[in-house]
Amino acid sequence: MMRTRPLKVALLGCGVVGSEVARIMTTHADDLAARIGAPVELAGVAVRRPSKVREGIPQELVTTDATALVKRGDIDVVVEVIGGIEPARSLITTAFEHGASVVSANKALLAQDGAALHAAADQHGKDLYYEAAVAGAIPLIRPLRESLAGDKVNRVLGIVNGTTNFILDKMDSTGAGYQEALDEATALGYAEADPTADVEGFDAAAKAAILAGIAFHTRVRLDDVYREGMTEVTASDFASAKNMGCTIKLLAICERAEDGRSVTARVHPAMIPLTHPLASVRGAYNAVFVESDASGQLMFYGPGAGGAPTASAVLGDLVAVCRNRLSGTTGPGESAYAALPVSGMGEVVTRYHISLDVADKPGVLAQVATVFAEHGVSIDTVRQQGKDGEASLVVVTHRASDAALGGTVEALRKLDTVRGVASIMRVEGE
C-alpha cells in the first residue's frame, strides 16, 4: 500500500543539474511515487538569484535562505547540487542535525571531507548518497559499494572527465594541437571559460579519491592523489603513441600494491594500447575499468556529465534514500575498515615512454643505456632518428618505479650528449 503523505525534498541549487532534478521530479512524479511507495514533494529550492524565472518551479518555493530551508524539520531529503566546499559542507551537516538525509553531487567536498560527512550522517542515523559525484549517469559507486561488496577490487582505471577526453580525442583523430582542440571544446560547451579544474586534473583527482576510498575500504583524501594535467601533451606525443599502437588518455588510476599492503591514487596523461577498451572511448564520454579477484574485468561506460545524465544519478539516489526513509533504515555508510596506507607516486610501478633530444654521434645510445642500467630501469625498446648532428631518441621501458625513473631522468640531464628531455609519459593498461 502506498503512503499518501509525501516525502518532502529540499533542493539546494537550481543550475544545469538542479533544474533537471526539479523537472524530472515533476514530470515523472507518478512513476517515482510508485517506485518509492510514497509521493515525493519538492518543498523548497534554495538559489542565489531569486528573480530568475525557473520554468516549472513555483515562485513560492524559491528562497535565498538555504540554511533556513534545511533547518525546517519537516524535510526528509536534502539534494545538494551547489558544489564547492562552503556553504555546502555546513548545509549538509545542518541537514543531518535537523533530521534529513542527503543526496549530493559534490565531488570536491566529498574528496576533501568525506570522512567527516559520513561520520555526521552516522551520528544522526541518516543517509549520505553521492552517485552523481563521480561519473554522471554511469552507475559506479553503488556497484563498487554494494554489488562488489563480497569481492576484492584491485584496480580502478578510468576516464572520468569528459572535457579532457574530448580534447585528447580531437588531438588524436584530427592532429590538432592542444589549444585548437580546447578552443573547439569551449565553443561546443564541453569546456568551461576557465578549464583549469578539468585540464589540470583537479576534477579527476577528486573523483579518484572517492573511488579509491570505496574500492579499497580506506580513507583517501584529495591530498593523497598524485595529479598531473594534460596541457603539455603535444601532437608529437600522439605520433609517438601511434608508433607504439597506442593513444593518449587522461586517466584516474587507483590500485593496490602487489603485496596488498598499500594503495595509490593518481591522475595523469598516459599512453594506452589501442586494444584496451578505454582506448575506444571517444568524445566527451567517460568509462571506468574495474579489476577484481572474483569478477575479473568490468567496464562501466556512458555520459559522465551534463544536466540530464547527472540528474538521473541524483534521482536514483533520491529513490534509494526515500525507500530507506519509509522503511526506517539507512543504506551503506563509509567503509574504511581496511585503513591501508596511501603510498606516494614514487612507489608506483609502470612502464614509461621517454623522448630525448641528443647529439647525433657514436656512443650516445650506449651512454643512455648505461644510465638506465645504473638506476635499475630495464629498457624494452629504443628508436633513434638523426639529422644534421641532432637526433631524437625514444626509449620505452619495462615496468619500473616512479622513483627509479626520476633518478634516471635526472642523471640523463647531466650527460653532455643529451640536449634535453622532450617528454615523459607513462604507459598503462597492459
Tab-separated table of C-alpha atoms in Angstrom:
chain	number	residue	atom	x	y	z
A	1	MET	CA	0.000	0.000	0.000
A	2	MET	CA	1.289	3.439	-0.930
A	3	ARG	CA	1.663	6.027	1.794
A	4	THR	CA	-0.342	9.142	0.963
A	5	ARG	CA	1.699	11.655	2.966
A	6	PRO	CA	4.518	12.841	0.671
A	7	LEU	CA	8.213	12.762	1.428
A	8	LYS	CA	9.498	16.326	1.291
A	9	VAL	CA	12.618	17.226	-0.674
A	10	ALA	CA	14.688	20.409	-0.398
A	11	LEU	CA	16.795	21.277	-3.427
A	12	LEU	CA	19.973	23.301	-2.896
A	13	GLY	CA	20.964	24.802	-6.235
A	14	CYS	CA	18.948	25.139	-9.402
A	15	GLY	CA	21.526	25.392	-12.151
A	16	VAL	CA	22.020	22.949	-15.007
A	17	VAL	CA	21.718	19.867	-12.790
A	18	GLY	CA	19.305	21.220	-10.182
A	19	SER	CA	16.794	22.396	-12.767
A	20	GLU	CA	16.836	18.936	-14.372
A	21	VAL	CA	16.278	17.296	-10.973
A	22	ALA	CA	13.253	19.527	-10.404
A	23	ARG	CA	11.914	18.843	-13.901
A	24	ILE	CA	12.194	15.065	-13.580
A	25	MET	CA	10.610	15.130	-10.113
A	26	THR	CA	7.630	16.920	-11.649
A	27	THR	CA	7.244	15.092	-14.952
A	28	HIS	CA	7.905	11.619	-13.507
A	29	ALA	CA	6.087	12.181	-10.216
A	30	ASP	CA	3.726	9.201	-10.592
A	31	ASP	CA	6.494	6.778	-11.556
A	32	LEU	CA	8.724	7.983	-8.712
A	33	ALA	CA	5.884	7.579	-6.232
A	34	ALA	CA	5.216	4.032	-7.446
A	35	ARG	CA	8.884	3.095	-7.173
A	36	ILE	CA	9.319	4.641	-3.736
A	37	GLY	CA	5.988	3.725	-2.178
A	38	ALA	CA	5.061	7.316	-1.410
A	39	PRO	CA	4.815	10.567	-3.340
A	40	VAL	CA	7.756	12.971	-3.258
A	41	GLU	CA	7.168	16.687	-2.999
A	42	LEU	CA	9.563	19.487	-3.853
A	43	ALA	CA	9.250	21.544	-0.669
A	44	GLY	CA	11.787	24.303	-1.364
A	45	VAL	CA	14.527	25.405	-3.735
A	46	ALA	CA	17.494	27.455	-2.495
A	47	VAL	CA	19.074	29.734	-5.106
A	48	ARG	CA	21.333	32.771	-5.279
A	49	ARG	CA	19.232	34.760	-7.759
A	50	PRO	CA	15.554	34.519	-6.807
A	51	SER	CA	14.373	36.850	-9.570
A	52	LYS	CA	15.395	34.435	-12.331
A	53	VAL	CA	12.431	32.670	-13.933
A	54	ARG	CA	12.654	28.894	-13.429
A	55	GLU	CA	10.205	27.020	-15.591
A	56	GLY	CA	8.075	24.520	-13.700
A	57	ILE	CA	9.108	25.725	-10.233
A	58	PRO	CA	6.501	27.770	-8.343
A	59	GLN	CA	7.995	31.058	-7.169
A	60	GLU	CA	6.751	30.471	-3.616
A	61	LEU	CA	9.174	27.524	-3.323
A	62	VAL	CA	12.205	29.647	-4.167
A	63	THR	CA	14.348	31.057	-1.370
A	64	THR	CA	17.792	32.536	-0.876
A	65	ASP	CA	17.963	31.278	2.717
A	66	ALA	CA	19.351	27.784	2.274
A	67	THR	CA	20.101	27.427	5.985
A	68	ALA	CA	16.502	28.108	6.976
A	69	LEU	CA	15.326	25.606	4.381
A	70	VAL	CA	17.427	22.713	5.693
A	71	LYS	CA	16.518	23.616	9.299
A	72	ARG	CA	12.771	23.340	8.739
A	73	GLY	CA	12.478	19.964	10.411
A	74	ASP	CA	9.844	18.593	8.026
A	75	ILE	CA	12.357	17.978	5.218
A	76	ASP	CA	13.041	14.288	4.560
A	77	VAL	CA	15.803	14.587	1.962
A	78	VAL	CA	18.133	17.439	1.007
A	79	VAL	CA	19.544	17.333	-2.530
A	80	GLU	CA	22.768	19.367	-2.712
A	81	VAL	CA	23.936	20.381	-6.191
A	82	ILE	CA	25.533	23.762	-5.483
A	83	GLY	CA	29.113	22.410	-5.440
A	84	GLY	CA	32.188	23.822	-3.730
A	85	ILE	CA	33.226	23.449	-0.099
A	86	GLU	CA	31.254	26.159	1.677
A	87	PRO	CA	28.400	26.705	2.262
A	88	ALA	CA	27.728	23.145	1.029
A	89	ARG	CA	29.551	21.484	3.947
A	90	SER	CA	27.699	23.495	6.602
A	91	LEU	CA	24.358	22.991	4.882
A	92	ILE	CA	24.815	19.221	4.680
A	93	THR	CA	25.791	18.859	8.329
A	94	THR	CA	22.901	21.124	9.334
A	95	ALA	CA	20.534	18.937	7.309
A	96	PHE	CA	21.676	15.851	9.240
A	97	GLU	CA	21.236	17.674	12.554
A	98	HIS	CA	17.649	18.569	11.654
A	99	GLY	CA	16.578	15.103	10.567
A	100	ALA	CA	17.161	14.995	6.800
A	101	SER	CA	19.151	12.547	4.713
A	102	VAL	CA	21.336	13.970	1.931
A	103	VAL	CA	21.932	13.280	-1.745
A	104	SER	CA	24.931	15.166	-3.140
A	105	ALA	CA	26.808	15.547	-6.414
A	106	ASN	CA	29.672	17.459	-4.747
A	107	LYS	CA	32.888	15.646	-5.674
A	108	ALA	CA	35.229	18.335	-4.319
A	109	LEU	CA	33.623	18.323	-0.876
A	110	LEU	CA	33.392	14.538	-0.657
A	111	ALA	CA	37.030	14.128	-1.695
A	112	GLN	CA	38.149	16.619	0.939
A	113	ASP	CA	35.772	15.935	3.837
A	114	GLY	CA	34.005	12.688	3.018
A	115	ALA	CA	35.003	11.021	6.299
A	116	ALA	CA	33.591	13.877	8.401
A	117	LEU	CA	30.354	13.950	6.407
A	118	HIS	CA	29.914	10.192	6.741
A	119	ALA	CA	30.544	10.499	10.484
A	120	ALA	CA	27.869	13.205	10.754
A	121	ALA	CA	25.397	11.097	8.794
A	122	ASP	CA	26.103	8.088	11.007
A	123	GLN	CA	25.817	10.144	14.196
A	124	HIS	CA	22.309	11.246	13.258
A	125	GLY	CA	21.229	7.968	11.672
A	126	LYS	CA	20.820	9.425	8.189
A	127	ASP	CA	21.872	8.547	4.635
A	128	LEU	CA	24.584	10.210	2.551
A	129	TYR	CA	24.411	9.166	-1.105
A	130	TYR	CA	26.532	10.611	-3.934
A	131	GLU	CA	26.415	8.504	-7.093
A	132	ALA	CA	26.366	11.658	-9.243
A	133	ALA	CA	29.672	12.914	-7.788
A	134	VAL	CA	31.930	10.668	-9.864
A	135	ALA	CA	30.692	9.792	-13.343
A	136	GLY	CA	27.370	11.437	-14.112
A	137	ALA	CA	24.767	8.891	-15.174
A	138	ILE	CA	27.184	5.936	-15.055
A	139	PRO	CA	26.292	3.590	-12.163
A	140	LEU	CA	29.652	3.214	-10.451
A	141	ILE	CA	29.590	3.971	-6.734
A	142	ARG	CA	26.698	1.629	-5.995
A	143	PRO	CA	28.289	-1.315	-7.884
A	144	LEU	CA	31.586	-0.759	-6.056
A	145	ARG	CA	29.937	-0.289	-2.675
A	146	GLU	CA	27.217	-2.944	-2.954
A	147	SER	CA	27.448	-5.274	-5.965
A	148	LEU	CA	31.167	-5.922	-5.395
A	149	ALA	CA	30.953	-5.889	-1.598
A	150	GLY	CA	31.880	-9.575	-1.492
A	151	ASP	CA	34.785	-9.215	-3.921
A	152	LYS	CA	38.281	-7.745	-3.653
A	153	VAL	CA	38.867	-4.835	-6.020
A	154	ASN	CA	42.492	-4.487	-7.053
A	155	ARG	CA	42.414	-1.703	-9.616
A	156	VAL	CA	40.162	1.055	-10.898
A	157	LEU	CA	41.317	2.641	-14.142
A	158	GLY	CA	39.176	5.229	-15.838
A	159	ILE	CA	38.386	8.262	-17.938
A	160	VAL	CA	36.327	10.369	-15.551
A	161	ASN	CA	36.371	13.797	-17.185
A	162	GLY	CA	34.527	14.388	-20.444
A	163	THR	CA	36.210	17.698	-21.267
A	164	THR	CA	39.719	16.269	-21.276
A	165	ASN	CA	38.637	13.180	-23.179
A	166	PHE	CA	37.038	15.344	-25.873
A	167	ILE	CA	40.224	17.414	-26.232
A	168	LEU	CA	42.557	14.412	-26.374
A	169	ASP	CA	40.254	12.549	-28.751
A	170	LYS	CA	40.203	15.586	-31.061
A	171	MET	CA	44.007	15.812	-30.978
A	172	ASP	CA	44.251	12.109	-31.771
A	173	SER	CA	41.691	11.982	-34.592
A	174	THR	CA	42.479	15.264	-36.360
A	175	GLY	CA	46.094	16.048	-35.467
A	176	ALA	CA	45.016	19.304	-33.825
A	177	GLY	CA	47.203	20.952	-31.216
A	178	TYR	CA	46.122	21.283	-27.604
A	179	GLN	CA	44.940	24.909	-27.848
A	180	GLU	CA	42.997	24.294	-31.053
A	181	ALA	CA	41.209	21.302	-29.509
A	182	LEU	CA	40.490	23.259	-26.315
A	183	ASP	CA	39.013	26.132	-28.324
A	184	GLU	CA	36.644	23.715	-30.069
A	185	ALA	CA	35.651	22.131	-26.751
A	186	THR	CA	34.874	25.600	-25.381
A	187	ALA	CA	32.837	26.577	-28.433
A	188	LEU	CA	30.767	23.388	-28.140
A	189	GLY	CA	30.153	23.895	-24.423
A	190	TYR	CA	32.272	20.956	-23.259
A	191	ALA	CA	34.849	23.198	-21.578
A	192	GLU	CA	34.253	25.987	-19.078
A	193	ALA	CA	35.501	29.524	-19.707
A	194	ASP	CA	38.192	28.663	-17.145
A	195	PRO	CA	39.028	24.996	-17.881
A	196	THR	CA	41.719	24.693	-15.193
A	197	ALA	CA	39.842	22.222	-12.989
A	198	ASP	CA	39.449	19.869	-15.923
A	199	VAL	CA	42.676	20.163	-17.916
A	200	GLU	CA	44.947	20.289	-14.862
A	201	GLY	CA	43.335	17.156	-13.439
A	202	PHE	CA	41.725	18.628	-10.292
A	203	ASP	CA	38.271	17.338	-11.205
A	204	ALA	CA	39.538	13.834	-11.977
A	205	ALA	CA	41.684	13.785	-8.823
A	206	ALA	CA	38.646	14.432	-6.610
A	207	LYS	CA	36.823	11.580	-8.311
A	208	ALA	CA	39.861	9.314	-7.925
A	209	ALA	CA	39.920	9.986	-4.177
A	210	ILE	CA	36.260	8.968	-3.870
A	211	LEU	CA	36.683	5.853	-5.997
A	212	ALA	CA	39.820	4.695	-4.190
A	213	GLY	CA	38.177	5.122	-0.798
A	214	ILE	CA	35.192	2.987	-1.785
A	215	ALA	CA	37.126	0.369	-3.755
A	216	PHE	CA	39.772	-0.266	-1.094
A	217	HIS	CA	37.769	0.421	2.104
A	218	THR	CA	40.340	3.043	3.018
A	219	ARG	CA	40.100	6.779	3.602
A	220	VAL	CA	41.693	8.546	0.649
A	221	ARG	CA	41.681	12.325	0.605
A	222	LEU	CA	42.226	14.650	-2.314
A	223	ASP	CA	45.700	15.489	-0.968
A	224	ASP	CA	46.622	11.793	-1.280
A	225	VAL	CA	46.069	11.782	-5.041
A	226	TYR	CA	49.003	12.482	-7.354
A	227	ARG	CA	47.838	14.908	-10.031
A	228	GLU	CA	49.334	15.858	-13.374
A	229	GLY	CA	47.432	17.818	-16.023
A	230	MET	CA	47.351	17.320	-19.781
A	231	THR	CA	48.245	20.796	-21.053
A	232	GLU	CA	51.751	19.674	-22.082
A	233	VAL	CA	50.547	16.833	-24.308
A	234	THR	CA	51.568	17.566	-27.912
A	235	ALA	CA	50.860	16.308	-31.414
A	236	SER	CA	54.296	14.670	-31.393
A	237	ASP	CA	53.283	12.702	-28.289
A	238	PHE	CA	50.319	11.346	-30.226
A	239	ALA	CA	52.608	10.486	-33.148
A	240	SER	CA	54.839	8.521	-30.773
A	241	ALA	CA	51.804	6.824	-29.264
A	242	LYS	CA	50.583	5.751	-32.704
A	243	ASN	CA	54.005	4.279	-33.452
A	244	MET	CA	53.505	2.071	-30.398
A	245	GLY	CA	49.923	1.137	-31.291
A	246	CYS	CA	48.605	3.395	-28.510
A	247	THR	CA	46.575	6.511	-27.903
A	248	ILE	CA	46.694	9.014	-25.025
A	249	LYS	CA	44.046	9.484	-22.328
A	250	LEU	CA	43.923	11.406	-19.049
A	251	LEU	CA	43.430	8.561	-16.586
A	252	ALA	CA	42.400	8.247	-12.977
A	253	ILE	CA	44.167	5.166	-11.603
A	254	CYS	CA	43.539	3.662	-8.181
A	255	GLU	CA	45.303	0.406	-7.335
A	256	ARG	CA	46.540	-1.877	-4.610
A	257	ALA	CA	50.237	-2.565	-4.320
A	258	GLU	CA	51.255	-6.044	-5.449
A	259	ASP	CA	51.721	-7.114	-1.830
A	260	GLY	CA	48.275	-5.759	-0.954
A	261	ARG	CA	49.609	-3.671	1.927
A	262	SER	CA	49.076	-0.187	0.482
A	263	VAL	CA	47.175	1.681	-2.215
A	264	THR	CA	47.887	4.517	-4.608
A	265	ALA	CA	45.656	7.017	-6.395
A	266	ARG	CA	46.827	9.157	-9.294
A	267	VAL	CA	45.688	11.210	-12.269
A	268	HIS	CA	47.891	11.860	-15.293
A	269	PRO	CA	48.055	11.506	-19.080
A	270	ALA	CA	49.089	8.040	-20.206
A	271	MET	CA	49.541	6.017	-23.343
A	272	ILE	CA	47.208	3.017	-23.531
A	273	PRO	CA	47.174	0.289	-26.199
A	274	LEU	CA	44.511	0.620	-28.883
A	275	THR	CA	43.420	-2.888	-27.906
A	276	HIS	CA	42.377	-1.719	-24.429
A	277	PRO	CA	38.630	-0.979	-24.056
A	278	LEU	CA	39.330	2.543	-22.758
A	279	ALA	CA	41.144	3.458	-25.976
A	280	SER	CA	37.857	3.429	-27.899
A	281	VAL	CA	36.084	5.872	-25.554
A	282	ARG	CA	35.502	8.890	-27.764
A	283	GLY	CA	34.302	12.474	-27.412
A	284	ALA	CA	33.075	13.651	-24.022
A	285	TYR	CA	32.173	10.168	-22.784
A	286	ASN	CA	33.508	8.578	-19.600
A	287	ALA	CA	34.405	4.972	-18.860
A	288	VAL	CA	35.816	3.171	-15.843
A	289	PHE	CA	37.557	-0.207	-15.916
A	290	VAL	CA	37.427	-2.237	-12.679
A	291	GLU	CA	39.606	-5.266	-11.966
A	292	SER	CA	38.729	-7.569	-9.061
A	293	ASP	CA	39.626	-11.052	-7.839
A	294	ALA	CA	36.350	-12.863	-8.450
A	295	SER	CA	34.592	-10.748	-11.073
A	296	GLY	CA	37.651	-10.201	-13.225
A	297	GLN	CA	37.402	-7.185	-15.507
A	298	LEU	CA	34.324	-4.950	-15.615
A	299	MET	CA	33.768	-1.780	-17.619
A	300	PHE	CA	31.244	0.993	-16.972
A	301	TYR	CA	30.607	3.403	-19.844
A	302	GLY	CA	28.373	6.368	-20.600
A	303	PRO	CA	27.900	10.146	-20.421
A	304	GLY	CA	29.853	11.411	-17.439
A	305	ALA	CA	28.421	14.918	-17.174
A	306	GLY	CA	25.579	17.173	-18.290
A	307	GLY	CA	22.330	18.207	-16.712
A	308	ALA	CA	20.084	15.263	-17.571
A	309	PRO	CA	22.664	12.451	-17.085
A	310	THR	CA	23.798	13.829	-13.721
A	311	ALA	CA	20.201	14.417	-12.645
A	312	SER	CA	19.462	10.784	-13.489
A	313	ALA	CA	22.077	9.672	-10.965
A	314	VAL	CA	20.757	12.149	-8.375
A	315	LEU	CA	17.219	10.820	-8.804
A	316	GLY	CA	18.441	7.248	-8.484
A	317	ASP	CA	19.944	8.142	-5.122
A	318	LEU	CA	16.802	10.029	-4.152
A	319	VAL	CA	14.656	6.944	-4.781
A	320	ALA	CA	17.006	4.773	-2.690
A	321	VAL	CA	17.143	7.260	0.188
A	322	CYS	CA	13.372	7.728	0.185
A	323	ARG	CA	12.851	3.968	0.305
A	324	ASN	CA	15.200	3.782	3.282
A	325	ARG	CA	13.290	6.604	4.903
A	326	LEU	CA	9.987	4.755	4.583
A	327	SER	CA	11.407	1.523	5.995
A	328	GLY	CA	13.218	3.271	8.834
A	329	THR	CA	16.637	2.067	7.721
A	330	THR	CA	19.775	3.553	6.212
A	331	GLY	CA	21.918	2.312	3.368
A	332	PRO	CA	25.647	1.556	3.365
A	333	GLY	CA	27.777	4.182	5.038
A	334	GLU	CA	31.517	4.687	4.915
A	335	SER	CA	33.579	1.502	4.831
A	336	ALA	CA	37.141	2.305	5.871
A	337	TYR	CA	37.939	-0.776	7.934
A	338	ALA	CA	40.995	-1.727	5.835
A	339	ALA	CA	42.769	1.553	6.691
A	340	LEU	CA	45.534	0.842	4.207
A	341	PRO	CA	48.349	3.390	3.913
A	342	VAL	CA	48.266	5.530	0.776
A	343	SER	CA	51.681	5.441	-0.893
A	344	GLY	CA	53.220	8.327	-2.789
A	345	MET	CA	53.861	8.440	-6.506
A	346	GLY	CA	57.443	7.287	-6.030
A	347	GLU	CA	56.159	3.808	-5.177
A	348	VAL	CA	54.092	3.452	-8.353
A	349	VAL	CA	55.423	0.869	-10.802
A	350	THR	CA	54.582	1.183	-14.512
A	351	ARG	CA	56.129	1.445	-17.972
A	352	TYR	CA	57.478	4.717	-19.387
A	353	HIS	CA	57.895	6.361	-22.767
A	354	ILE	CA	60.798	8.863	-22.726
A	355	SER	CA	61.717	11.083	-25.668
A	356	LEU	CA	65.232	12.595	-25.581
A	357	ASP	CA	66.922	15.189	-27.773
A	358	VAL	CA	70.518	14.007	-28.166
A	359	ALA	CA	73.645	14.645	-30.184
A	360	ASP	CA	73.792	12.521	-33.324
A	361	LYS	CA	77.145	10.855	-32.864
A	362	PRO	CA	78.559	7.415	-31.978
A	363	GLY	CA	78.263	6.222	-28.390
A	364	VAL	CA	75.199	8.207	-27.396
A	365	LEU	CA	72.913	5.192	-27.218
A	366	ALA	CA	75.464	3.310	-25.125
A	367	GLN	CA	75.710	6.230	-22.664
A	368	VAL	CA	71.954	6.462	-22.328
A	369	ALA	CA	71.564	2.701	-21.890
A	370	THR	CA	74.229	2.734	-19.176
A	371	VAL	CA	72.343	5.380	-17.193
A	372	PHE	CA	69.149	3.327	-17.339
A	373	ALA	CA	71.016	0.212	-16.197
A	374	GLU	CA	72.721	2.033	-13.318
A	375	HIS	CA	69.313	3.051	-11.957
A	376	GLY	CA	67.774	-0.399	-12.337
A	377	VAL	CA	65.407	0.570	-15.147
A	378	SER	CA	65.163	-2.066	-17.873
A	379	ILE	CA	64.756	-0.903	-21.486
A	380	ASP	CA	62.134	-2.573	-23.666
A	381	THR	CA	62.611	-0.773	-26.990
A	382	VAL	CA	64.699	2.093	-28.412
A	383	ARG	CA	64.117	4.136	-31.554
A	384	GLN	CA	66.604	6.734	-32.845
A	385	GLN	CA	66.347	9.233	-35.689
A	386	GLY	CA	69.084	11.714	-36.526
A	387	LYS	CA	69.808	14.602	-38.879
A	388	ASP	CA	72.399	17.399	-39.066
A	389	GLY	CA	74.143	16.465	-35.847
A	390	GLU	CA	70.960	16.266	-33.750
A	391	ALA	CA	68.830	13.230	-33.015
A	392	SER	CA	65.690	12.097	-31.275
A	393	LEU	CA	65.958	9.050	-29.052
A	394	VAL	CA	62.762	7.347	-27.863
A	395	VAL	CA	63.079	4.827	-25.045
A	396	VAL	CA	60.261	2.603	-23.798
A	397	THR	CA	60.992	0.874	-20.503
A	398	HIS	CA	59.791	-2.250	-18.817
A	399	ARG	CA	57.950	-1.717	-15.528
A	400	ALA	CA	59.861	0.484	-13.095
A	401	SER	CA	59.085	2.620	-10.071
A	402	ASP	CA	58.459	6.316	-10.483
A	403	ALA	CA	61.327	6.986	-8.071
A	404	ALA	CA	63.755	4.926	-10.149
A	405	LEU	CA	62.637	6.631	-13.350
A	406	GLY	CA	63.033	10.049	-11.712
A	407	GLY	CA	66.629	9.263	-10.770
A	408	THR	CA	67.294	8.029	-14.285
A	409	VAL	CA	65.980	11.209	-15.910
A	410	GLU	CA	67.978	13.387	-13.517
A	411	ALA	CA	71.155	11.536	-14.466
A	412	LEU	CA	70.329	11.739	-18.188
A	413	ARG	CA	70.058	15.525	-17.991
A	414	LYS	CA	73.686	15.646	-16.801
A	415	LEU	CA	75.036	13.904	-19.894
A	416	ASP	CA	76.751	16.253	-22.358
A	417	THR	CA	75.226	14.329	-25.238
A	418	VAL	CA	71.637	14.790	-24.013
A	419	ARG	CA	70.316	18.169	-25.159
A	420	GLY	CA	67.027	17.832	-23.321
A	421	VAL	CA	64.147	15.591	-22.236
A	422	ALA	CA	61.371	16.300	-24.738
A	423	SER	CA	58.657	14.302	-22.977
A	424	ILE	CA	57.984	11.618	-20.395
A	425	MET	CA	54.746	9.673	-20.425
A	426	ARG	CA	53.554	6.621	-18.575
A	427	VAL	CA	52.265	3.589	-20.440
A	428	GLU	CA	49.244	1.971	-18.780
A	429	GLY	CA	46.564	-0.581	-19.446
A	430	GLU	CA	48.649	-3.657	-20.136
